[in-house]
XYZ file of C-alpha atoms in Angstrom:
726
model
C 137.658 110.142 83.730
C 135.320 110.047 86.703
C 136.714 110.953 90.074
C 135.976 112.610 93.382
C 138.267 115.379 94.553
C 140.788 113.843 96.911
C 140.888 114.986 100.488
C 144.635 115.619 100.294
C 144.077 118.199 97.561
C 142.962 120.740 100.131
C 146.230 122.533 100.798
C 146.547 126.259 101.457
C 143.794 128.193 99.797
C 140.034 128.360 99.621
C 139.064 126.192 96.663
C 135.517 124.839 96.949
C 134.950 121.205 97.811
C 133.337 119.407 94.881
C 129.790 118.412 95.869
C 129.602 115.474 93.458
C 131.685 113.460 91.040
C 133.886 115.155 88.471
C 133.086 113.496 85.149
C 135.165 113.566 81.969
C 137.564 116.303 80.863
C 140.762 114.288 81.386
C 142.401 115.700 78.241
C 141.263 119.244 78.999
C 142.504 118.973 82.568
C 145.930 117.838 81.409
C 146.039 120.618 78.830
C 145.115 123.280 81.356
C 147.715 121.982 83.798
C 150.343 122.207 81.058
C 149.260 125.765 80.242
C 149.648 126.766 83.884
C 153.140 125.303 83.909
C 154.259 127.538 81.052
C 152.255 130.765 81.413
C 151.597 133.174 84.277
C 148.164 134.167 82.971
C 145.799 131.549 81.608
C 142.207 132.426 80.720
C 139.604 129.694 80.354
C 136.914 130.938 77.974
C 133.647 129.524 76.738
C 129.892 130.036 76.957
C 128.039 130.028 80.248
C 127.376 126.554 81.591
C 130.147 124.815 79.637
C 131.980 123.873 82.852
C 134.722 126.512 82.955
C 134.562 127.128 86.707
C 134.716 123.502 87.734
C 137.543 122.611 85.378
C 139.536 125.642 86.526
C 139.024 124.793 90.197
C 140.112 121.233 89.508
C 143.242 122.380 87.705
C 144.026 124.908 90.437
C 143.759 122.191 93.087
C 146.253 120.102 91.144
C 148.718 122.975 90.690
C 149.660 123.015 94.396
C 151.614 126.295 94.549
C 153.597 126.774 97.736
C 151.278 129.434 99.176
C 148.056 127.962 97.916
C 145.425 128.398 95.232
C 142.791 131.012 96.020
C 139.458 131.441 94.236
C 137.748 134.817 93.918
C 134.089 134.479 92.959
C 133.222 137.607 90.986
C 129.705 136.802 89.741
C 127.947 138.394 92.769
C 130.078 141.550 92.515
C 128.254 144.427 90.854
C 130.576 147.407 91.339
C 134.103 147.303 89.836
C 135.170 149.625 92.638
C 134.977 146.636 94.989
C 137.085 144.326 92.830
C 140.268 144.822 94.861
C 138.305 144.367 98.093
C 136.817 141.117 96.772
C 140.269 139.719 96.001
C 141.597 140.740 99.412
C 138.568 139.187 101.078
C 138.993 135.895 99.211
C 142.632 135.802 100.301
C 141.477 136.299 103.904
C 143.447 139.555 104.152
C 142.182 141.956 106.783
C 143.410 145.520 106.562
C 141.885 148.281 108.669
C 144.100 151.159 107.577
C 143.366 154.013 105.204
C 145.593 152.569 102.500
C 143.876 151.218 99.423
C 143.146 147.512 98.952
C 145.573 147.382 95.999
C 148.425 148.389 98.283
C 147.308 145.757 100.765
C 147.282 143.062 98.079
C 150.726 143.975 96.847
C 152.155 144.092 100.359
C 150.704 140.736 101.416
C 151.503 138.905 98.183
C 155.074 140.134 97.831
C 157.416 137.166 97.659
C 154.626 134.569 97.722
C 154.180 131.737 95.248
C 150.451 131.730 94.710
C 147.742 130.927 92.158
C 144.828 133.351 91.937
C 141.650 131.989 90.345
C 139.382 134.832 89.137
C 136.052 133.191 88.407
C 133.336 134.964 86.394
C 135.048 138.227 85.463
C 133.293 139.070 82.161
C 131.033 141.807 83.587
C 134.120 143.410 85.183
C 136.525 142.687 82.330
C 138.150 146.122 82.092
C 138.724 146.463 85.840
C 139.948 142.850 86.035
C 142.395 143.346 83.203
C 143.862 146.418 84.915
C 144.172 144.585 88.244
C 145.740 141.461 86.739
C 148.239 143.497 84.717
C 149.297 145.393 87.836
C 149.597 142.296 90.032
C 151.515 140.235 87.487
C 153.827 143.158 86.736
C 154.783 143.613 90.377
C 154.530 140.094 91.814
C 156.856 137.777 89.870
C 155.777 134.595 91.701
C 152.069 135.092 91.147
C 150.049 133.156 88.569
C 146.492 133.995 87.527
C 143.888 131.572 86.208
C 140.959 133.611 84.887
C 137.536 132.220 83.983
C 135.116 134.110 81.771
C 133.254 134.252 78.506
C 135.865 136.472 76.840
C 139.632 137.061 77.053
C 141.239 139.714 79.227
C 143.324 140.744 76.208
C 146.574 141.206 78.115
C 150.110 140.631 76.904
C 151.283 137.102 77.707
C 147.736 135.800 78.180
C 147.368 132.120 77.273
C 143.823 131.373 76.116
C 142.229 128.032 76.860
C 138.889 127.808 75.033
C 136.706 125.118 76.569
C 134.438 123.119 74.307
C 131.358 121.200 75.472
C 131.701 117.635 76.691
C 132.335 114.829 74.272
C 129.234 112.690 73.752
C 130.499 109.813 75.899
C 131.351 112.165 78.777
C 128.003 113.952 78.503
C 126.185 110.615 78.674
C 128.250 109.588 81.695
C 127.496 112.906 83.401
C 123.763 112.478 82.764
C 123.868 108.913 84.094
C 125.800 109.970 87.195
C 123.350 112.750 88.048
C 120.431 110.418 87.345
C 121.875 107.785 89.684
C 122.237 110.430 92.389
C 118.455 110.805 92.254
C 117.920 107.062 92.319
C 116.850 106.919 88.644
C 118.925 104.413 86.602
C 118.972 105.122 82.856
C 121.123 102.268 81.526
C 118.180 100.724 79.664
C 117.456 103.993 77.868
C 120.954 104.607 76.539
C 119.836 105.571 73.022
C 117.447 108.250 74.284
C 120.066 109.579 76.702
C 122.668 109.812 73.919
C 120.253 111.673 71.655
C 119.251 114.035 74.444
C 122.891 114.843 75.269
C 123.568 115.385 71.564
C 120.649 117.825 71.332
C 121.999 119.619 74.399
C 125.361 120.017 72.615
C 127.152 118.379 75.558
C 126.899 121.546 77.691
C 127.279 120.349 81.304
C 124.816 122.838 82.778
C 122.195 121.860 80.216
C 122.829 118.147 80.864
C 122.447 118.638 84.616
C 119.265 120.668 84.134
C 117.833 117.866 82.006
C 118.830 115.227 84.555
C 117.101 117.288 87.219
C 113.747 116.558 85.506
C 114.032 112.787 85.809
C 111.864 112.510 88.894
C 108.900 113.524 86.756
C 109.837 112.578 83.194
C 111.661 109.701 81.499
C 114.536 110.379 79.067
C 112.113 109.615 76.184
C 109.604 112.182 77.494
C 112.388 114.696 77.983
C 113.521 114.129 74.417
C 110.039 114.618 73.028
C 109.437 117.810 74.954
C 112.868 119.149 74.138
C 112.276 118.511 70.454
C 109.143 120.678 70.519
C 110.802 123.414 72.554
C 113.879 123.398 70.343
C 111.871 123.973 67.160
C 109.808 126.669 68.832
C 112.864 128.660 69.932
C 115.135 127.967 66.995
C 112.812 127.795 64.023
C 113.808 124.222 63.268
C 117.423 125.040 62.364
C 118.798 123.106 65.276
C 122.043 122.100 63.609
C 122.927 125.752 62.862
C 122.544 127.057 66.404
C 125.617 128.640 68.034
C 126.380 126.960 71.329
C 125.422 129.964 73.414
C 121.975 129.780 71.826
C 121.855 126.074 72.640
C 122.523 126.928 76.281
C 119.838 129.588 76.285
C 117.511 127.120 74.643
C 118.269 124.531 77.316
C 117.634 127.023 80.137
C 114.530 128.317 78.376
C 113.318 124.777 77.913
C 113.826 124.039 81.605
C 112.000 127.286 82.354
C 109.060 126.288 80.172
C 108.815 122.921 81.921
C 108.427 124.719 85.250
C 105.005 125.437 86.693
C 103.854 129.095 86.813
C 104.769 129.233 90.522
C 108.246 127.843 89.829
C 108.863 130.378 87.049
C 107.720 133.186 89.306
C 110.024 132.168 92.147
C 112.925 131.650 89.710
C 112.541 135.238 88.492
C 112.223 136.671 91.990
C 115.255 134.785 93.330
C 117.390 136.708 90.829
C 117.404 139.753 93.180
C 119.712 137.906 95.593
C 123.493 138.113 95.329
C 125.542 135.053 96.235
C 123.931 132.828 98.852
C 120.553 133.337 100.519
C 118.465 131.536 103.125
C 114.892 130.324 103.337
C 113.657 133.099 105.629
C 114.862 135.748 103.173
C 113.209 133.931 100.262
C 109.921 133.650 102.123
C 109.862 137.369 102.905
C 111.223 138.793 99.649
C 109.566 136.471 97.148
C 106.130 135.689 98.572
C 102.889 137.439 97.693
C 101.520 138.701 94.368
C 100.786 135.239 93.012
C 103.000 133.144 95.312
C 101.596 132.431 98.768
C 104.122 132.313 101.610
C 103.017 128.780 102.500
C 104.010 127.603 99.018
C 107.506 129.071 98.919
C 109.311 126.113 100.510
C 107.593 123.561 98.268
C 108.315 125.571 95.122
C 111.931 126.163 96.183
C 112.321 122.420 96.777
C 111.176 121.732 93.217
C 113.667 124.250 91.800
C 116.420 122.480 93.767
C 115.313 119.114 92.368
C 115.514 120.568 88.852
C 119.065 121.965 89.410
C 117.854 125.558 89.026
C 118.848 126.264 92.643
C 121.641 124.531 94.567
C 121.541 123.771 98.289
C 124.730 124.337 100.314
C 125.701 123.489 103.889
C 127.492 126.448 105.497
C 128.709 127.384 109.001
C 125.510 129.410 109.433
C 123.201 126.644 108.258
C 121.571 125.622 105.000
C 121.765 128.241 102.272
C 120.931 128.369 98.582
C 122.528 129.703 95.431
C 121.757 130.148 91.732
C 124.375 129.849 89.029
C 125.027 133.223 87.437
C 123.708 132.086 84.044
C 120.448 130.915 85.597
C 120.157 134.042 87.736
C 120.649 136.268 84.683
C 117.886 134.408 82.848
C 115.560 134.900 85.812
C 116.473 138.597 86.028
C 115.392 139.113 82.405
C 112.018 137.566 83.179
C 111.650 139.629 86.336
C 112.357 142.808 84.401
C 109.827 141.788 81.763
C 107.131 141.374 84.420
C 107.612 144.979 85.567
C 108.068 143.776 89.142
C 111.827 144.257 89.470
C 111.759 147.509 91.473
C 109.240 146.133 93.973
C 111.398 143.026 94.503
C 114.554 145.103 94.978
C 112.744 147.142 97.617
C 111.556 143.965 99.341
C 115.171 142.758 99.263
C 116.321 146.091 100.726
C 113.713 145.926 103.497
C 114.697 142.391 104.489
C 118.382 143.236 104.808
C 117.718 146.487 106.665
C 115.648 144.395 109.055
C 118.439 141.822 109.305
C 120.999 144.526 110.094
C 118.688 145.993 112.761
C 118.233 142.576 114.385
C 121.960 141.839 114.237
C 122.852 145.186 115.832
C 120.504 144.494 118.731
C 121.662 140.881 119.044
C 125.329 141.885 119.010
C 124.912 142.659 122.720
C 123.890 139.118 123.634
C 125.183 135.535 123.920
C 124.582 135.254 120.144
C 127.385 137.661 119.292
C 129.513 135.061 117.497
C 126.452 133.862 115.569
C 125.731 137.455 114.516
C 129.299 137.883 113.291
C 129.090 134.721 111.186
C 125.661 135.676 109.837
C 126.623 139.147 108.604
C 129.782 137.758 107.012
C 127.647 135.273 105.070
C 125.182 138.016 104.078
C 127.783 140.542 102.893
C 126.981 140.279 99.144
C 123.296 140.914 99.838
C 124.015 143.699 102.338
C 126.174 145.383 99.709
C 123.339 145.130 97.191
C 120.950 146.690 99.687
C 123.390 149.511 100.435
C 123.966 150.172 96.752
C 120.227 150.285 96.132
C 119.656 152.756 98.984
C 122.475 155.054 97.907
C 121.462 155.160 94.226
C 117.662 155.103 94.382
C 116.154 158.620 94.663
C 114.669 159.375 98.043
C 116.355 156.532 99.911
C 119.584 158.147 101.116
C 118.360 158.141 104.715
C 117.896 154.365 104.506
C 121.460 154.002 103.257
C 122.699 156.095 106.177
C 120.676 153.989 108.592
C 121.973 150.711 107.151
C 125.621 151.826 107.005
C 125.417 153.112 110.594
C 123.592 150.060 111.939
C 126.392 147.847 110.623
C 128.976 149.551 112.875
C 129.610 146.215 114.621
C 130.558 144.653 111.265
C 132.923 147.471 110.313
C 134.497 147.837 113.791
C 134.003 144.520 115.554
C 134.610 142.181 112.604
C 137.602 143.893 111.017
C 136.043 145.646 107.981
C 137.069 149.228 108.589
C 137.943 150.204 104.972
C 134.685 148.898 103.532
C 132.679 150.470 106.311
C 134.341 153.802 105.688
C 133.515 153.563 101.983
C 129.787 153.110 102.624
C 129.645 155.625 105.476
C 131.385 158.363 103.503
C 129.126 157.747 100.519
C 126.048 157.894 102.709
C 126.840 161.139 104.547
C 127.810 162.878 101.300
C 124.226 162.498 100.056
C 121.548 165.062 100.806
C 119.128 163.125 102.945
C 115.754 164.274 104.141
C 116.148 166.279 107.313
C 114.104 166.405 110.554
C 112.547 162.942 110.855
C 115.474 161.242 109.141
C 118.239 163.342 110.696
C 118.916 160.656 113.283
C 120.133 158.230 110.604
C 122.622 160.794 109.325
C 123.884 161.547 112.847
C 124.465 157.860 113.494
C 126.359 157.481 110.216
C 128.519 160.473 111.226
C 129.569 159.156 114.627
C 130.209 155.679 113.235
C 132.308 157.262 110.473
C 134.281 159.143 113.124
C 134.809 155.915 115.094
C 136.044 154.032 112.010
C 138.429 156.862 111.071
C 139.852 156.962 114.623
C 140.673 153.257 114.519
C 142.336 153.796 111.134
C 144.496 156.540 112.660
C 142.937 159.207 110.431
C 142.286 161.870 113.043
C 141.384 164.929 110.936
C 138.340 163.462 109.132
C 137.410 161.667 112.371
C 137.271 164.951 114.264
C 135.359 166.645 111.436
C 132.672 163.934 111.384
C 132.319 163.907 115.171
C 132.150 167.691 115.401
C 129.426 167.821 112.737
C 127.533 165.103 114.577
C 127.807 166.962 117.888
C 126.787 170.331 116.433
C 123.733 168.863 114.717
C 122.797 166.809 117.782
C 122.852 169.941 119.946
C 120.856 171.868 117.339
C 118.013 169.345 117.221
C 118.385 168.271 120.882
C 119.199 164.627 120.150
C 120.703 163.265 123.410
C 121.646 159.860 121.949
C 123.718 161.229 119.081
C 125.275 163.783 121.445
C 126.380 161.022 123.829
C 127.944 158.982 121.029
C 129.711 161.993 119.496
C 131.145 162.957 122.884
C 132.166 159.362 123.594
C 134.062 158.979 120.332
C 135.728 162.378 120.741
C 136.959 161.096 124.100
C 138.260 157.971 122.355
C 140.146 160.228 119.929
C 141.690 162.120 122.853
C 142.730 158.799 124.433
C 144.746 157.621 121.426
C 146.130 161.159 120.989
C 147.682 161.094 124.509
C 145.410 163.833 125.913
C 144.468 161.788 128.979
C 142.863 164.585 130.955
C 140.511 165.509 128.098
C 139.869 161.845 127.366
C 138.793 161.188 130.951
C 136.566 164.254 131.055
C 134.798 163.472 127.771
C 134.387 159.761 128.517
C 132.936 160.386 131.975
C 130.522 162.942 130.511
C 129.470 160.539 127.735
C 128.938 157.684 130.210
C 126.761 159.950 132.331
C 124.704 160.828 129.230
C 124.314 157.114 128.474
C 123.023 156.528 132.004
C 120.538 159.386 131.698
C 119.007 157.995 128.495
C 119.173 154.353 129.635
C 121.657 153.253 126.958
C 123.529 149.987 127.578
C 125.264 148.050 124.819
C 128.723 147.104 123.582
C 129.549 150.713 122.683
C 128.719 151.912 126.191
C 130.882 149.168 127.680
C 133.736 150.134 125.359
C 133.418 153.672 126.711
C 133.981 152.265 130.190
C 136.987 150.257 128.967
C 138.469 153.378 127.377
C 137.969 155.264 130.657
C 139.709 152.414 132.484
C 142.613 152.631 130.048
C 142.894 156.370 130.639
C 142.925 155.791 134.408
C 145.612 153.121 134.007
C 147.780 155.416 131.909
C 147.327 158.154 134.527
C 148.620 155.714 137.149
C 145.419 154.761 138.960
C 145.505 151.014 138.377
C 143.109 150.347 141.243
C 140.382 152.412 139.557
C 141.201 150.908 136.157
C 140.727 147.396 137.567
C 137.492 148.382 139.321
C 135.999 149.776 136.088
C 137.200 146.836 133.980
C 135.843 144.283 136.462
C 132.475 146.013 136.294
C 132.559 145.771 132.498
C 133.531 142.102 132.656
C 130.648 141.307 135.006
C 128.112 143.046 132.753
C 129.542 141.278 129.705
C 129.301 137.920 131.440
C 125.694 138.650 132.416
C 124.794 139.438 128.795
C 127.051 136.903 127.049
C 129.045 139.723 125.417
C 132.541 138.730 124.230
C 133.852 141.573 122.074
C 133.925 144.439 124.609
C 134.870 141.868 127.262
C 138.079 141.150 125.363
C 139.151 144.788 125.745
C 138.274 144.751 129.453
C 140.516 141.696 129.825
C 143.260 143.639 128.030
C 143.165 146.343 130.724
C 143.029 143.723 133.488
C 145.971 141.901 131.908
C 147.948 145.146 131.803
C 147.181 145.746 135.479
C 148.101 142.167 136.447
C 151.445 142.509 134.665
C 152.102 145.822 136.450
C 151.451 144.098 139.781
C 153.854 141.273 138.932
C 151.234 138.537 138.633
C 152.498 137.136 135.335
C 150.416 133.940 135.450
C 147.178 135.899 135.728
C 148.351 138.438 133.154
C 149.017 135.696 130.625
C 145.634 134.045 131.244
C 143.769 137.331 130.889
C 145.622 138.396 127.750
C 145.312 134.942 126.170
C 141.541 135.099 126.647
C 141.532 138.611 125.188
C 143.494 137.473 122.135
C 141.379 134.382 121.582
C 138.128 136.366 121.552
C 139.430 139.283 119.488
C 140.906 136.939 116.899
C 137.636 135.021 116.746
C 135.884 138.214 115.655
C 138.669 139.080 113.133
C 139.316 142.186 115.242
C 142.878 143.014 114.259
C 143.227 145.896 116.698
C 142.271 143.841 119.743
C 144.451 140.976 118.517
C 147.615 142.975 117.939
C 147.279 144.905 121.214
C 147.062 141.561 123.058
C 150.102 140.181 121.206
C 152.090 143.308 122.161
C 151.311 142.866 125.858
C 151.896 139.112 125.711
C 155.371 139.907 124.397
C 155.943 142.075 127.485
C 154.673 139.297 129.771
C 156.947 136.834 127.977
C 160.094 138.908 128.481
C 159.074 139.436 132.124
C 158.920 135.629 132.432
C 162.536 135.498 131.263
C 162.144 134.424 127.610
C 163.576 137.395 125.733
C 163.927 135.541 122.430
C 160.245 134.540 122.308
C 159.226 138.069 123.308
C 161.203 139.457 120.356
C 159.528 136.950 118.016
C 156.107 138.136 119.225
C 157.107 141.749 118.724
C 158.113 140.883 115.174
C 154.766 139.155 114.617
C 152.943 142.240 115.924
C 154.954 144.515 113.653
C 153.686 142.538 110.655
C 150.054 142.946 111.764
C 150.174 146.682 112.561
C 150.345 147.908 108.931
C 146.964 146.227 108.369
C 145.494 148.088 111.357
C 146.889 151.591 111.122
C 149.544 153.645 112.859
C 151.357 151.228 115.205
C 150.087 151.697 118.755
C 148.212 154.777 117.459
C 151.498 156.707 117.509
C 150.719 157.107 121.227
C 153.490 157.418 123.807
C 151.224 155.828 126.425
C 150.302 152.800 124.307
C 153.892 152.535 123.075
C 155.502 152.496 126.514
C 155.025 148.728 127.174
C 156.420 148.012 123.694
C 159.506 150.139 124.403
C 160.040 148.481 127.771
C 159.764 145.012 126.213
C 162.184 145.908 123.432
C 164.719 147.479 125.785
C 164.626 144.467 128.117
C 164.899 141.940 125.287
C 167.730 143.828 123.574
C 169.576 144.042 126.871
C 169.377 140.277 127.359
C 169.915 139.168 123.747
C 172.085 141.865 122.249
C 171.086 143.863 119.179
C 171.979 141.237 116.575
C 170.089 138.355 118.216
C 167.117 140.592 119.017
C 166.791 141.726 115.393
C 167.109 138.125 114.205
C 164.213 137.061 116.451
C 162.097 140.003 115.304
C 162.722 138.993 111.679
C 161.565 135.457 112.491
C 158.388 136.864 113.976
C 157.713 138.969 110.886
C 157.606 135.785 108.806
C 154.587 134.524 110.751
C 151.162 134.912 109.200
C 148.362 136.164 111.432
C 146.990 132.694 112.249
C 150.461 131.401 113.062
C 151.247 134.471 115.162
C 148.077 134.093 117.238
C 148.660 130.364 117.676
C 152.207 131.031 118.831
C 151.174 133.749 121.270
C 148.584 131.394 122.793
C 150.860 128.363 122.849
C 152.609 129.122 126.118
C 149.519 128.411 128.189
C 145.855 127.613 127.835
C 143.376 130.217 128.998
C 142.515 129.463 132.609
C 138.928 130.499 133.243
C 139.554 130.451 136.965
C 142.193 133.131 136.532
C 139.601 135.409 134.967
C 137.461 135.456 138.095
C 137.937 137.725 141.040
C 140.955 139.675 139.834
C 141.843 141.709 142.927
C 142.607 145.386 142.928
C 146.328 146.159 142.823
C 148.068 145.932 146.142
C 149.457 148.990 147.815
C 147.692 151.807 146.010
C 147.957 152.894 142.425
C 150.729 150.626 141.299
C 153.105 153.401 140.226
C 155.405 152.717 143.113
C 158.340 150.365 143.089
C 157.090 147.751 145.537
C 158.425 144.214 145.351
C 157.065 142.128 142.520
C 155.551 145.124 140.732
C 156.235 146.479 137.246
C 156.154 150.198 136.613
C 153.631 150.804 133.773
C 155.894 153.493 132.377
C 154.086 156.051 130.259
C 157.004 158.058 129.005
C 155.856 161.095 127.051
C 159.256 161.967 125.676
C 158.314 161.047 122.108
C 155.454 159.688 120.043
C 155.802 155.927 119.964
C 155.732 153.495 117.104
C 157.005 153.509 113.577
C 154.973 154.885 110.719
C 152.587 152.520 109.026
C 153.843 150.873 105.893
């Protein structure tokens, strides 16, 4: 069997696209498909390099469950504590609340017919077994296809041991990979067959051998392999277990490398997941490998199938198979250079985070978001190194704090809180490094506020403020005051919120601070002014923010400014402008995976929709928002001010539809996934850029009056709004 994955196989899910032809394994594929039909847990086992991952992905693509097949790549994951997060991330679930990732998984997967492919679990076997047992026990429509070198040892587990390729399939695989390099081997069939036999038909070993064909013929490969085999196995080649044959094949490929290639192979093992050329040049050069040689040596490792090249949304990136990386890591450890390389790796990713934080306030904001998402496995490694290596706690605090835009702006609140809490719990060096701790504290407070966890938020911000005053740090003091004002805003203390935010903005001006955080402080002040009834001032402040954002190419804070402007436009009765402003807000917030900005926009778009006369669609949007809120935190912060537009929309829609029809529409909205909900909210009109320009101040004063064409932005304080988070 030799086939390319069909384009129509890409249904729901995230299965990788096969980069080259799938060769052989027709019987195994049919057997695995049959196993998946009859068992809810199937584990493909076998030695590294035998082709488990590719066969499993192929079988998963053919299974076609209703809600998709989803692959979780576990090889880069080091800490079992992040297992649940990794699964949620692979499923594209974003949850910003304080609830654990297990609860999120169970809530999102309830009632879904889905296949979960856990690839490379052996180093996390115990944690994986516990997770799989829990998920299968509570989600009756879920199936799990696990891939590893050992069983999970769970009740009901169906084992599928994978043997190496049959000789004919191994030969065909070798010939296919040779042809891809422009090296036909048909005339050397006998040598190819013998080589594949010596390699025990292990696909990884066959591909490694084929990768040498640019320099060596199959006969030369066979001769060199024969020598290497006897050297490593003492001549007893027919008695070797297959895992030794794989190690022999990798070791043989390693021995055929030049000294520079071996050195780079070992040093590349410090990376987790994908990496790019700039990182390789910085981390791996020097001490025997000149920077000018890195690209040439890397190119040779790609040609030999030691490293794979991948096209990604952020450009060309590289990856090593886990088996090959582990082999390189052993050599790196043996050289005594492992700690130096890990520190080089740490330094590169601290530098990357610093650059990304600065570039967040620029036209490259979307590029920064995509870059840090791609670098997450390596950023996690750098954080783990800083927080476990003696004397480096301050670097961990700096890195966790510098990534605030990832935690807050790109929808990763729970993970950010994990790293921030770990970092501030450590005793870091004081005085010179106190600033890193203060930054981690105010970012921790910010994250906790957005999660609706006010007590730890206040504690972190108060500690930050006290320490900032003690050591006279005006920057940390401004941020602590700003975020305390944000806490007052969502807690309905508008007078205190305004006072603190104005004071913080004045501190920012005094120290010359201008970035996305400062602009968000202005947006929060505008929101407080709007809630207090001064829509004219709210529009003035928000327009100023929008102009600065446009000047700097900033989109994230701009989305929140558009939210306030959309609220004001609705209050003034200009529904066309309100919809355009809020649609632009939603489009940008969703693009950054910012759930809070997205769901706030959907809530106000529901109010605009009912004001336009479509009560049924407004109720659907409210239902869609109610499904998103549990992944954000307390709906509408539990704030009477933020909840007032929701209450007005609901009351109006219920009045027009009746209770039964309203509840039916809300239920329909709750069935929408996040992508579908956003698409539906945006469907009623394209964003009109012209409508975003020159939004006038509200007519006739503060907009709390009952003039014609105006909506009263009611801010009833009779009760705390919103239902409790699920």
